[in-house]
Short mmCIF file of N, CA, C and O in Angstrom, two decimals:
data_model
loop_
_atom_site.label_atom_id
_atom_site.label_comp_id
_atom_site.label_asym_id
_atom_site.label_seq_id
_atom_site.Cartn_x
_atom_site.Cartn_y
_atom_site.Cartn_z
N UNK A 154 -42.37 35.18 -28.60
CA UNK A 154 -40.92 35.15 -28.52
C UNK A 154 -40.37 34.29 -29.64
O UNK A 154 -40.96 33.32 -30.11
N UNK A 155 -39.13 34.74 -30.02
CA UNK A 155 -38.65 33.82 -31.58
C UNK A 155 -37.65 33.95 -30.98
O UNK A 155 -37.13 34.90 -30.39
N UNK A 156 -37.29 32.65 -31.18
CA UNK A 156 -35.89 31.53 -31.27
C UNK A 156 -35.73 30.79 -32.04
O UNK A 156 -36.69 30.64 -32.80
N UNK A 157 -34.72 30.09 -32.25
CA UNK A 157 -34.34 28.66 -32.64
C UNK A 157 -32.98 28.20 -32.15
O UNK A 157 -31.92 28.72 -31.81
N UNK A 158 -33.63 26.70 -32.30
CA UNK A 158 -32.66 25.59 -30.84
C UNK A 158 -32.38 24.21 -32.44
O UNK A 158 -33.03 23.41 -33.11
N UNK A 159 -31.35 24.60 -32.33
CA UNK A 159 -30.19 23.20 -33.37
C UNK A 159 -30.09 22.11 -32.81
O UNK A 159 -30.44 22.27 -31.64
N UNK A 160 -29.83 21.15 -32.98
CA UNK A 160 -29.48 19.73 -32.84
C UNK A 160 -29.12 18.71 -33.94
O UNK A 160 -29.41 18.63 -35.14
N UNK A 161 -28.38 17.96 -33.09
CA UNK A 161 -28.10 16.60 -34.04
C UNK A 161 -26.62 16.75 -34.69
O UNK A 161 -26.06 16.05 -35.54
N UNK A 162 -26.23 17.73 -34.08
CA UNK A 162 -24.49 17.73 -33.97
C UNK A 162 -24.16 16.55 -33.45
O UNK A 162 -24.95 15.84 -32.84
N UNK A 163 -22.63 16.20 -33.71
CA UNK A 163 -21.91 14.99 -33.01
C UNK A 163 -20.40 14.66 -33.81
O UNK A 163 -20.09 15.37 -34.76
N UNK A 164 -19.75 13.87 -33.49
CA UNK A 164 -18.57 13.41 -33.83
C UNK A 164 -19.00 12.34 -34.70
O UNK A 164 -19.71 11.39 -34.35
N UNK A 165 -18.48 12.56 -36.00
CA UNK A 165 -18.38 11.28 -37.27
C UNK A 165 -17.24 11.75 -37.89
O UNK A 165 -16.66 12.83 -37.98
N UNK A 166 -17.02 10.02 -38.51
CA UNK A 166 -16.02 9.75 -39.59
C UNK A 166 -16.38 10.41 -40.72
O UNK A 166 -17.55 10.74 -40.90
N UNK A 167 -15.48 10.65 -41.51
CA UNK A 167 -15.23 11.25 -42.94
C UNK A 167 -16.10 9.78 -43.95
O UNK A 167 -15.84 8.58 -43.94
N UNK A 168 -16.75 10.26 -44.44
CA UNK A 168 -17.59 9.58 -44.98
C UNK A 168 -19.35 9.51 -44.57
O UNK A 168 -20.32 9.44 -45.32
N UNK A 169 -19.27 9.55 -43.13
CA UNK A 169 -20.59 9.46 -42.56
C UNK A 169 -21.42 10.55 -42.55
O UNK A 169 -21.11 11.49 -43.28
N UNK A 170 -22.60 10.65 -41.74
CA UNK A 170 -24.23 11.11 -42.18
C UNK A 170 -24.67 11.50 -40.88
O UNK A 170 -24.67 10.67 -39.97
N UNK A 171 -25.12 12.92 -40.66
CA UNK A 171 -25.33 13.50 -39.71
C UNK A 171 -27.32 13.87 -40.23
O UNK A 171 -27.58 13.61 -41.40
N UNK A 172 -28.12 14.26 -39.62
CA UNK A 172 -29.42 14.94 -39.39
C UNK A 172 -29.51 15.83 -38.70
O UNK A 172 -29.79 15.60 -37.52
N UNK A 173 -29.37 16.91 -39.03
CA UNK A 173 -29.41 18.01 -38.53
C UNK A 173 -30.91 18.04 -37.95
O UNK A 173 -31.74 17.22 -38.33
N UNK A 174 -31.25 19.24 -36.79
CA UNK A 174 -32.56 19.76 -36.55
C UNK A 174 -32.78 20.91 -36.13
O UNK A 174 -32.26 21.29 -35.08
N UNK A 175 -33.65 21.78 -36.91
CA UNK A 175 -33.79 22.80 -36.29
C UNK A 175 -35.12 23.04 -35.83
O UNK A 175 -36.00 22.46 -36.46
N UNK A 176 -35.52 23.91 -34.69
CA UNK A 176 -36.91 24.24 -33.99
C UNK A 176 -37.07 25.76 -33.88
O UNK A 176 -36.50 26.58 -33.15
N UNK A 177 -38.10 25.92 -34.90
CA UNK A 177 -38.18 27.34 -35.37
C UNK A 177 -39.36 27.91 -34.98
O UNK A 177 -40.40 27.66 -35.60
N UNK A 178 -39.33 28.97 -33.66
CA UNK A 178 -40.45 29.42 -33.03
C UNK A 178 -40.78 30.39 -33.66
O UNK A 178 -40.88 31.25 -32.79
N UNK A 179 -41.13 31.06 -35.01
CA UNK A 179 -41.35 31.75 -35.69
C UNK A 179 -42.55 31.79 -36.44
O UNK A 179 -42.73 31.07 -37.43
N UNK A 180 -43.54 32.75 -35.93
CA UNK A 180 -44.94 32.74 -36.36
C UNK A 180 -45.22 32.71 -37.86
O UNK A 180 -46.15 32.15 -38.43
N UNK A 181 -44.47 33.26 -38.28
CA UNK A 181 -44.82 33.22 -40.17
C UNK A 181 -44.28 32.12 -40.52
O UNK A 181 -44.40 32.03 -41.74
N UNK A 182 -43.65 31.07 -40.03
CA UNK A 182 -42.37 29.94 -40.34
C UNK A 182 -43.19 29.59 -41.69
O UNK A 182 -42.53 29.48 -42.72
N UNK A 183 -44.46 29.43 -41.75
CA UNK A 183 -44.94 29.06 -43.12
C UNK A 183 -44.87 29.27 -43.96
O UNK A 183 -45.29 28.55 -44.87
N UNK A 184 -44.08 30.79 -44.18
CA UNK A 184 -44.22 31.73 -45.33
C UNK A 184 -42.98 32.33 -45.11
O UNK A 184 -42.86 33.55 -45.06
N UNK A 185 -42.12 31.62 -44.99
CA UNK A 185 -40.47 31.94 -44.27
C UNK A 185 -39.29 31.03 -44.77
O UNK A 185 -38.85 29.93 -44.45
N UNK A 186 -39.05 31.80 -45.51
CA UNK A 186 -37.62 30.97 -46.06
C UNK A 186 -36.58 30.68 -45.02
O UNK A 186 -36.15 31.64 -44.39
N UNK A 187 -36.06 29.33 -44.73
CA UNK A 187 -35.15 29.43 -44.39
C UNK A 187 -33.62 28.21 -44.66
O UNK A 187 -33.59 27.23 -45.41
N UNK A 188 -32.86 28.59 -44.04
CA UNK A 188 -31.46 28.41 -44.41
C UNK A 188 -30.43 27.66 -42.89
O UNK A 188 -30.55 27.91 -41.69
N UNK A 189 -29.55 26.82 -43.53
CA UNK A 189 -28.79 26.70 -42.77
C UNK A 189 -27.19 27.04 -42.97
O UNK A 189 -26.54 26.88 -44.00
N UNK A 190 -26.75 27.50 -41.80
CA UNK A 190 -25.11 28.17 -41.83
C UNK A 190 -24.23 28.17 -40.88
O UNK A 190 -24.30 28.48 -39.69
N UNK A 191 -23.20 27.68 -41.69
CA UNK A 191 -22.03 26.87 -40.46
C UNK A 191 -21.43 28.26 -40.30
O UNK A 191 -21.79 29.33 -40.79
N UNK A 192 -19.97 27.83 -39.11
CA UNK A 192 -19.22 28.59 -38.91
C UNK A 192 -18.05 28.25 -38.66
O UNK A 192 -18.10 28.34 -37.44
N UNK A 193 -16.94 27.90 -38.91
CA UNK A 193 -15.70 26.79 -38.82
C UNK A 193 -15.22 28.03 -37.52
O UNK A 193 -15.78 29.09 -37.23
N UNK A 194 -13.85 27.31 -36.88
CA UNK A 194 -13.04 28.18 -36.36
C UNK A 194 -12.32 29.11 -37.51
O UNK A 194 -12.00 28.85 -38.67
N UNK A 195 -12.20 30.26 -36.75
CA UNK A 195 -11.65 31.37 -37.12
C UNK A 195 -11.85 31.72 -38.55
O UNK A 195 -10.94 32.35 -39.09
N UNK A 196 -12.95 31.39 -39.28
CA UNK A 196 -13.75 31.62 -40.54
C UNK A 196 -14.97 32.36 -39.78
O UNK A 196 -15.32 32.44 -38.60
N UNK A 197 -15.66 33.07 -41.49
CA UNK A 197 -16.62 33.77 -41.14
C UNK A 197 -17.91 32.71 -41.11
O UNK A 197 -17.85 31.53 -41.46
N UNK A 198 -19.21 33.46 -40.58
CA UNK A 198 -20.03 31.92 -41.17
C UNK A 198 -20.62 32.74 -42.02
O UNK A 198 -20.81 33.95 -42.16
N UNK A 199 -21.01 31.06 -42.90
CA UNK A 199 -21.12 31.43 -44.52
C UNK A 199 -22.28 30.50 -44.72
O UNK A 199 -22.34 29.54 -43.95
N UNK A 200 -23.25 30.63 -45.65
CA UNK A 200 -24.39 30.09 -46.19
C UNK A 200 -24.33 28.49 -46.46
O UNK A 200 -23.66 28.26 -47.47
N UNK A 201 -24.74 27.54 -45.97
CA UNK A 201 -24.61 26.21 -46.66
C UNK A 201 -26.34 25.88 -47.59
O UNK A 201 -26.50 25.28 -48.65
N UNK A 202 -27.07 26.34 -46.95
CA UNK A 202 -28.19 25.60 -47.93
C UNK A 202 -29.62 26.52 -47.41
O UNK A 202 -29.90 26.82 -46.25
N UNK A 203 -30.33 26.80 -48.53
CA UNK A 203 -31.70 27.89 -47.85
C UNK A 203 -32.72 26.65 -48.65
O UNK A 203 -32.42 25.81 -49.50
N UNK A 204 -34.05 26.97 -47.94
CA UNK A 204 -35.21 26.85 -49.12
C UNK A 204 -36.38 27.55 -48.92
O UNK A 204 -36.52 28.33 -47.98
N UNK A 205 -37.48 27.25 -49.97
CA UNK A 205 -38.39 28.22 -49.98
C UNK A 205 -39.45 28.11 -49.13
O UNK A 205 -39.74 26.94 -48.86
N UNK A 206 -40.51 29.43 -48.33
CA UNK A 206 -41.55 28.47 -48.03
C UNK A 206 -42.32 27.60 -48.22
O UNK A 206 -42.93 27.14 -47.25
N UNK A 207 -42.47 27.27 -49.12
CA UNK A 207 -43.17 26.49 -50.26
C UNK A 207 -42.65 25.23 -50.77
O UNK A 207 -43.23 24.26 -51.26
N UNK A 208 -41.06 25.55 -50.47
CA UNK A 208 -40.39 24.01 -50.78
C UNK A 208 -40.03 23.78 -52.16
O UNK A 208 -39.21 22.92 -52.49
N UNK A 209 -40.70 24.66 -53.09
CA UNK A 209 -40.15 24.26 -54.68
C UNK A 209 -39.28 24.97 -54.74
O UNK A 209 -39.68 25.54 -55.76
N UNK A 210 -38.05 25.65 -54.43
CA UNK A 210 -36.69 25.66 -54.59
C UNK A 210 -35.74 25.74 -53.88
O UNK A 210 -35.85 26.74 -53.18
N UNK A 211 -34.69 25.10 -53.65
CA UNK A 211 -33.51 25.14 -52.75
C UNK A 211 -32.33 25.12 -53.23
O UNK A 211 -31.87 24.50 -54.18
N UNK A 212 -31.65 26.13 -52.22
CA UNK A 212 -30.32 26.26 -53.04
C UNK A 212 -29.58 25.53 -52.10
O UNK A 212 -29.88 25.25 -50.94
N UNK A 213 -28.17 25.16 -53.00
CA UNK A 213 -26.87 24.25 -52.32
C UNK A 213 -25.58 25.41 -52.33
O UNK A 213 -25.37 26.05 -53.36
N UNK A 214 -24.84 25.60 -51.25
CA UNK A 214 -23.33 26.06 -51.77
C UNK A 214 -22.81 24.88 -52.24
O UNK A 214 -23.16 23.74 -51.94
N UNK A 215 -21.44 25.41 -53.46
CA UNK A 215 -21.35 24.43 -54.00
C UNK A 215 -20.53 23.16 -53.17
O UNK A 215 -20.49 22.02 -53.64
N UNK A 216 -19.83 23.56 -51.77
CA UNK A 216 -18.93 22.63 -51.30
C UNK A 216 -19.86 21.83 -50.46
O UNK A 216 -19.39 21.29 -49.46
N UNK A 217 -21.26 21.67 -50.79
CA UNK A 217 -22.05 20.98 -49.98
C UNK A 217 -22.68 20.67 -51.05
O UNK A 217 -23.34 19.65 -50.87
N UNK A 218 -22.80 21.19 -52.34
CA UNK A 218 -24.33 20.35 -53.19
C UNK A 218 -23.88 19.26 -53.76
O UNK A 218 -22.75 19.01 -54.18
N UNK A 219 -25.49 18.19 -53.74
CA UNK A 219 -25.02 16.94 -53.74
C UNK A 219 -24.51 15.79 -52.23
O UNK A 219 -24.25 14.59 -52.25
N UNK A 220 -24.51 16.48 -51.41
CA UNK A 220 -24.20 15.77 -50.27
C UNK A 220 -25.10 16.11 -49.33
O UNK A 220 -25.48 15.19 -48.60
N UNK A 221 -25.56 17.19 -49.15
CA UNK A 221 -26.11 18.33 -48.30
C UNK A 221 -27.95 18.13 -48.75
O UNK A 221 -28.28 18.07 -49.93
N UNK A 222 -28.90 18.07 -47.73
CA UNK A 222 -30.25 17.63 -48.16
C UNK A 222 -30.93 18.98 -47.29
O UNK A 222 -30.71 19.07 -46.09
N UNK A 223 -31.77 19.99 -47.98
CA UNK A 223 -32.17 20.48 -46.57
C UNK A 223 -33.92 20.48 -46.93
O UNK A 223 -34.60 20.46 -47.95
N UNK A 224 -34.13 20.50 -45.70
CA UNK A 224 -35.67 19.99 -45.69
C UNK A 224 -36.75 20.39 -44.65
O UNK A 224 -36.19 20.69 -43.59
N UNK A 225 -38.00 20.49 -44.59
CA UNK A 225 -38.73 21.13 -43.71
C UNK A 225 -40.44 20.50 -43.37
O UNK A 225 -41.09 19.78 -44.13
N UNK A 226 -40.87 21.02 -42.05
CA UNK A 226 -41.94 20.20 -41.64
C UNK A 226 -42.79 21.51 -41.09
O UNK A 226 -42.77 21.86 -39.91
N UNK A 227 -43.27 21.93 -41.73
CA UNK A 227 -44.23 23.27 -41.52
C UNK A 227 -45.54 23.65 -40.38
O UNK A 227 -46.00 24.62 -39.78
N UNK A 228 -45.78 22.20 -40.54
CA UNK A 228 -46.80 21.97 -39.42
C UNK A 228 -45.95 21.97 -37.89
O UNK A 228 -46.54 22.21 -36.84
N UNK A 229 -44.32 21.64 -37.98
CA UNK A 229 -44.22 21.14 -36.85
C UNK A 229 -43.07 22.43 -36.92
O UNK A 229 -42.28 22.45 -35.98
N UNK A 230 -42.98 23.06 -37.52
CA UNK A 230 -42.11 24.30 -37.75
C UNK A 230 -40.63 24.00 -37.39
O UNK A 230 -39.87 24.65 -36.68
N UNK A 231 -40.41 22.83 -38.08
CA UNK A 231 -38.87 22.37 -37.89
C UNK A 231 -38.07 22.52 -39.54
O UNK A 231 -38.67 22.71 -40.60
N UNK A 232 -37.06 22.42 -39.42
CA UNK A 232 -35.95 22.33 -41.01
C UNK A 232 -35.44 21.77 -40.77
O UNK A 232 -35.63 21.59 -39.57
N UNK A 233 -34.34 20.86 -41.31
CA UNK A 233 -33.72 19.62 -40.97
C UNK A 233 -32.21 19.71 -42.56
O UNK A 233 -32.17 20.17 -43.70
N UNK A 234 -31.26 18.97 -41.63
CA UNK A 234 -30.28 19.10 -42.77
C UNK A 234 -29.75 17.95 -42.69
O UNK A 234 -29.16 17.72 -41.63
N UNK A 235 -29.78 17.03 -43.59
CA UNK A 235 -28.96 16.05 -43.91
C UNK A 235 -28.24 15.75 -44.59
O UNK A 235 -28.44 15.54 -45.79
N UNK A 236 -26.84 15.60 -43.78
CA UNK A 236 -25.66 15.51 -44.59
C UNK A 236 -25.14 14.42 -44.39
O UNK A 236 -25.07 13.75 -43.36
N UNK A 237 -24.58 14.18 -45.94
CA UNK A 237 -24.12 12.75 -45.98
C UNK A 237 -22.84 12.93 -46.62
O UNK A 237 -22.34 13.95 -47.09
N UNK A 238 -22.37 11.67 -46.53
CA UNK A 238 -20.41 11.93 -47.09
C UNK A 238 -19.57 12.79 -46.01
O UNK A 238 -18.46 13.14 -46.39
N UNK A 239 -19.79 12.99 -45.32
CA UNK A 239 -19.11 13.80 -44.87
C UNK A 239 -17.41 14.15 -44.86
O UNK A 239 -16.46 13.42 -45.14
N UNK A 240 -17.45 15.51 -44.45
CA UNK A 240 -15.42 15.30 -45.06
C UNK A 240 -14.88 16.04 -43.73
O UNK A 240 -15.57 16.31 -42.75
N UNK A 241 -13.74 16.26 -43.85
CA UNK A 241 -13.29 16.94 -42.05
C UNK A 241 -13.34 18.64 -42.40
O UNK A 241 -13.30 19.58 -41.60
N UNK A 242 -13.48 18.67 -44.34
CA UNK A 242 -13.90 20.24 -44.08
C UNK A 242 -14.88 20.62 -43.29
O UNK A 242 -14.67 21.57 -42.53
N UNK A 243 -15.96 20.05 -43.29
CA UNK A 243 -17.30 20.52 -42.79
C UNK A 243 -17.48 20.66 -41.85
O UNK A 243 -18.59 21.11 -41.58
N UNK A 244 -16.33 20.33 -40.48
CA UNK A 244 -16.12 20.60 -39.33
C UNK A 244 -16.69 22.06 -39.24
O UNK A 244 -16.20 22.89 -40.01
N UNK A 245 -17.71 22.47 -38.33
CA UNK A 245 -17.85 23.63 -37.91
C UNK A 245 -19.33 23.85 -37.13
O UNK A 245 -20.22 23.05 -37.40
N UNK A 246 -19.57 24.83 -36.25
CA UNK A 246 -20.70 24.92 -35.81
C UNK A 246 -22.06 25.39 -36.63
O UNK A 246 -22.07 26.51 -37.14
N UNK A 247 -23.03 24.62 -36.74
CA UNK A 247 -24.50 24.98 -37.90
C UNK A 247 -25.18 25.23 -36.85
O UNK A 247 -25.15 24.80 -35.69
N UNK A 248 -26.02 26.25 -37.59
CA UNK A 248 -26.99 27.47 -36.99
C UNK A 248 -28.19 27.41 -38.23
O UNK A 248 -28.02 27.27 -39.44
N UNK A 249 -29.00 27.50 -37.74
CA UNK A 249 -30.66 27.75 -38.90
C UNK A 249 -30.76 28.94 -38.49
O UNK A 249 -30.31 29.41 -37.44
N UNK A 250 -31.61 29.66 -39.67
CA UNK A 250 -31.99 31.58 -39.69
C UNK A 250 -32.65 31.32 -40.84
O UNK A 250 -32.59 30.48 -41.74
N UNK A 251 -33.35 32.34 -40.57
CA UNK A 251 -34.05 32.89 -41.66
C UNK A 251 -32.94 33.40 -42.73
O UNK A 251 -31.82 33.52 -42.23
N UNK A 252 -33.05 33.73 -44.21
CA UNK A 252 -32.28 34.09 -45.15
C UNK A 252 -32.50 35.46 -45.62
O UNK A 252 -31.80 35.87 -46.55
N UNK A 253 -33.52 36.33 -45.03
CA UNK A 253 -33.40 37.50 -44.83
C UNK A 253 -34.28 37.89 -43.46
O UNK A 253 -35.17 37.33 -42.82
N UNK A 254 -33.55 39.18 -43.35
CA UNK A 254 -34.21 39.83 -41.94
C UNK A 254 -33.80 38.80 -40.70
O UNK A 254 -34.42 38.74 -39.64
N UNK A 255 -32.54 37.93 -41.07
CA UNK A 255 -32.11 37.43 -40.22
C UNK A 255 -32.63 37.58 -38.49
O UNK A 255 -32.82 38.66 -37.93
N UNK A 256 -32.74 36.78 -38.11
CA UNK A 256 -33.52 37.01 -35.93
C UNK A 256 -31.92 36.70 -35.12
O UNK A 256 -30.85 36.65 -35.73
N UNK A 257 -32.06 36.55 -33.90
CA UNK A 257 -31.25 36.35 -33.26
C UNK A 257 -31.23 34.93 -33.23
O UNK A 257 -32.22 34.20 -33.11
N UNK A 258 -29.42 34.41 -33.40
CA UNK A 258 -28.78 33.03 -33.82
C UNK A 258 -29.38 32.71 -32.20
O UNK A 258 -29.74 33.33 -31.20
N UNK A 259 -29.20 31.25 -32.71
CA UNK A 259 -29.41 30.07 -31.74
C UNK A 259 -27.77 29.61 -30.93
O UNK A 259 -26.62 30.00 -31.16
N UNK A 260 -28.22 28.82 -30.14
CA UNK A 260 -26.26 28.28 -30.09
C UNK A 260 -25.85 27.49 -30.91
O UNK A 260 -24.73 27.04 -30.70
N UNK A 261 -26.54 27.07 -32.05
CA UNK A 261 -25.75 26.05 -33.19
C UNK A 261 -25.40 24.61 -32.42
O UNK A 261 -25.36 24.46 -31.20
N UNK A 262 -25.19 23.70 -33.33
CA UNK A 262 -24.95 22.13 -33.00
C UNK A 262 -23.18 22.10 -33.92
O UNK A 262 -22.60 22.48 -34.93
N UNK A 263 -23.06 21.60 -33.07
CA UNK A 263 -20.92 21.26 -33.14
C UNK A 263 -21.05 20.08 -33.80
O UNK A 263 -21.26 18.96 -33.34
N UNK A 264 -20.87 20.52 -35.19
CA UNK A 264 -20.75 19.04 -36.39
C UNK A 264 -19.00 19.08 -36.49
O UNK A 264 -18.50 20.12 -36.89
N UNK A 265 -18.17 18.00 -36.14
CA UNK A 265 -16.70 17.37 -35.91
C UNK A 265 -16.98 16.34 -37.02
O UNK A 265 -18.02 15.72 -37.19
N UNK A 266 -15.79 16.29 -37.77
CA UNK A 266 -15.66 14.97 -38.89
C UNK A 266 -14.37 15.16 -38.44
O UNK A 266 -13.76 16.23 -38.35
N UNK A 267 -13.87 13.66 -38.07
CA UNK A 267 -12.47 13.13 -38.10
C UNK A 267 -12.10 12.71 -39.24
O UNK A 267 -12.97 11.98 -39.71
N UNK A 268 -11.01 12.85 -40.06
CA UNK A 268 -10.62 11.96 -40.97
C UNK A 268 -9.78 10.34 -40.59
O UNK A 268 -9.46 9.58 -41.50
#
């Protein structure tokens, strides 16, 4: 069975640093690119950050690169996103997926920045 379960949502100030987590029950996860992607209210959701299985390349959108860290633990088949600076754009619900052949979304973690 493949899932994935988000965490490490929460309420922060504009400026502050969230850790994302994701738990990726996905048998190839080793050889599986993946990505994380918000979804604001009444926006579409849109790509914030993928990487490779392998780890030598990762991409940033640009309203996250530079702030935005994404990262992965293969053995323990987790990805992780750490964001720092935060701003009250970034308000929105994050979801991990694969970056192609997308699986069925998780319920996402509710990242809130107050200004």
């Amino acid at each position: 069975q493949v899932h994935l379960v988000e965490s490490g949502g929460g309420l922060v100030q504009a400026g502050g640093s969230l850790r994302l987590s994701c738990a990726a029950s996905i048998s190839t996860f080793g050889i599986t690119a993946m990505g994380w992607y918000r979804q604001a209210p009444g926006k579409q959701r849109e790509l914030v950050a993928h990487d490779t299985s392998d780890g030598d390349f990762t991409y940033y959108a640009d309203f996250v690169r530079g702030r935005f860290t994404i990262s992965r633990d293969t053995a323990k088949k987790m990805v992780y996103l750490q964001m720092n600076s935060l701003k009250p754009e970034d308000t929105a619900v994050y979801y991990c997926n694969k970056i192609a052949r997308l699986i069925t979304w998780g319920q996402g973690t509710q990242v809130t920045v107050s200004s």
